Short mmCIF file of C-alpha atoms in Angstrom, two decimals:
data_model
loop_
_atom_site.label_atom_id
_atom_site.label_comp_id
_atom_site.label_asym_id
_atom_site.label_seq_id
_atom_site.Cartn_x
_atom_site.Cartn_y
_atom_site.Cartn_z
CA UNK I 5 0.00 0.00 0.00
CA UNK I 6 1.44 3.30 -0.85
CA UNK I 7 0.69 5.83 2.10
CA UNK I 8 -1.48 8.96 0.82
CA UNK I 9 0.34 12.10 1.02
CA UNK I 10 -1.61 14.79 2.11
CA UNK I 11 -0.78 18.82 2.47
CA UNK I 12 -0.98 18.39 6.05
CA UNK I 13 1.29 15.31 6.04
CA UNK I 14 3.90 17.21 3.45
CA UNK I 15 3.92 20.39 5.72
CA UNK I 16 4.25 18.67 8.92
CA UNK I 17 7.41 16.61 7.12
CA UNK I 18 8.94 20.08 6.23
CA UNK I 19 8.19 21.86 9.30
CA UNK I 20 9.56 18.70 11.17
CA UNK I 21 12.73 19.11 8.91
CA UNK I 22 13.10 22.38 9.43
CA UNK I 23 12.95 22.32 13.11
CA UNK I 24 15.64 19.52 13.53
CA UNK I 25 18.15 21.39 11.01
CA UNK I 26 17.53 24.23 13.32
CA UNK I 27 18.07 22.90 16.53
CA UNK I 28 21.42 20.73 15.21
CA UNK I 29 22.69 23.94 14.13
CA UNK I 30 22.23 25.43 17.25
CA UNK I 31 24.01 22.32 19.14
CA UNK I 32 26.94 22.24 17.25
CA UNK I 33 27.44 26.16 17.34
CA UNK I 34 26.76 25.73 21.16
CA UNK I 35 28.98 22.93 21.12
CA UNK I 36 32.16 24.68 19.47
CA UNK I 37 32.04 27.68 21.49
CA UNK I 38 32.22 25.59 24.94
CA UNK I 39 34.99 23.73 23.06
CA UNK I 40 36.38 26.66 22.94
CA UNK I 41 36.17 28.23 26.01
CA UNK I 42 37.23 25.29 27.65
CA UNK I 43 40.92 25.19 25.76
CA UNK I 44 41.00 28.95 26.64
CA UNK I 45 40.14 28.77 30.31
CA UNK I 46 40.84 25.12 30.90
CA UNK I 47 40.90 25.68 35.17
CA UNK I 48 37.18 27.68 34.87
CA UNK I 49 34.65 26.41 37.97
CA UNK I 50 31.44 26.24 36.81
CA UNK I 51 28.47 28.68 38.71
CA UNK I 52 26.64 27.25 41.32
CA UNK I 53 23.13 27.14 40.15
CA UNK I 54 20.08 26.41 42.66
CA UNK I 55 16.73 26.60 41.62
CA UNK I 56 15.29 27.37 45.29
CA UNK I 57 17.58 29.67 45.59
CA UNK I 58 19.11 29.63 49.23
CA UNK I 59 22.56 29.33 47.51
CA UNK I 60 24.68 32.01 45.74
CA UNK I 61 26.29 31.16 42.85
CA UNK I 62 29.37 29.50 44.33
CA UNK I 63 27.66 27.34 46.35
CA UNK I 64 27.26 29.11 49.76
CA UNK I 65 24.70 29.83 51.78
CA UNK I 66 22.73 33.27 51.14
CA UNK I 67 23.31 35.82 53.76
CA UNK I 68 20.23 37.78 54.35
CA UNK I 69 21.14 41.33 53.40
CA UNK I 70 20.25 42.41 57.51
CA UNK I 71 22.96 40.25 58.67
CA UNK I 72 25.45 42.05 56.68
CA UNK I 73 27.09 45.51 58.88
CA UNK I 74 29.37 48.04 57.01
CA UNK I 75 31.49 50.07 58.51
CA UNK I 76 30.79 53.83 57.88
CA UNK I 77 34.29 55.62 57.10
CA UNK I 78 33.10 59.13 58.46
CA UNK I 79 31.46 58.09 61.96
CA UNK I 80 32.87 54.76 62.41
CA UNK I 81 29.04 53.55 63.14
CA UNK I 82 28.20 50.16 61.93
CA UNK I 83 25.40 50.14 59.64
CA UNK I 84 23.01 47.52 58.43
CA UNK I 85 23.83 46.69 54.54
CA UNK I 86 20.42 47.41 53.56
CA UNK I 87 20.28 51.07 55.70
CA UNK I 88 24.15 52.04 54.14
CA UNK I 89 23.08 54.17 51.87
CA UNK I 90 20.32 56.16 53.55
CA UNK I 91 22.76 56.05 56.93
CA UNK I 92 25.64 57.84 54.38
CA UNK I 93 23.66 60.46 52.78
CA UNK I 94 22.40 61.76 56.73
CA UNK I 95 26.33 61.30 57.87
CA UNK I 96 27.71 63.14 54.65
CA UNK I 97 25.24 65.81 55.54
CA UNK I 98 25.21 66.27 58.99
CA UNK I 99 28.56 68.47 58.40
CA UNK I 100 27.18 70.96 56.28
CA UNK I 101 24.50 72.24 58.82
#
């Protein structure tokens, strides 16, 4: 029996054609450039990645941005990392009054 070719049949070949071209192409492009990369930068850790996110990208623990205190250079005050910036515009200014 010889199968029936339809226009749906002949379109979905082509598109189905088309589509795998496209997407070897893009492997082997992808596939060379880590090739290359890799000769260039052969001792290169990869990022940490973590999809819940609790982890930065080398693999450590996230430090809530609260936890981390800066030291201000003008009053010598420790400062929340999240308050820095508001703390060193008042600090900056309190010596032009």
């Amino acid at each position: 029996m010889t199968a029936s070719l339809t226009t749906d049949s002949v379109a979905n070949s082509i598109y189905h054609n088309l589509i795998t071209s496209i997407i070897q192409d893009i492997v082997s492009r992808q596939t060379v450039k880590q090739k290359l990369i890799k000769q260039q930068f052969p001792d290169a850790k990869p990022y940490h990645y973590d999809p819940s996110g609790t982890y930065d990208i080398h693999g450590k623990p996230k430090q809530a941005d609260s936890a981390v205190y800066i030291e201000c250079n003008v009053c010598g005050r420790e400062v929340s990392g999240n308050r820095f910036a508001a703390h060193l515009v008042r600090c900056l200014s309190r010596g032009k009054r």
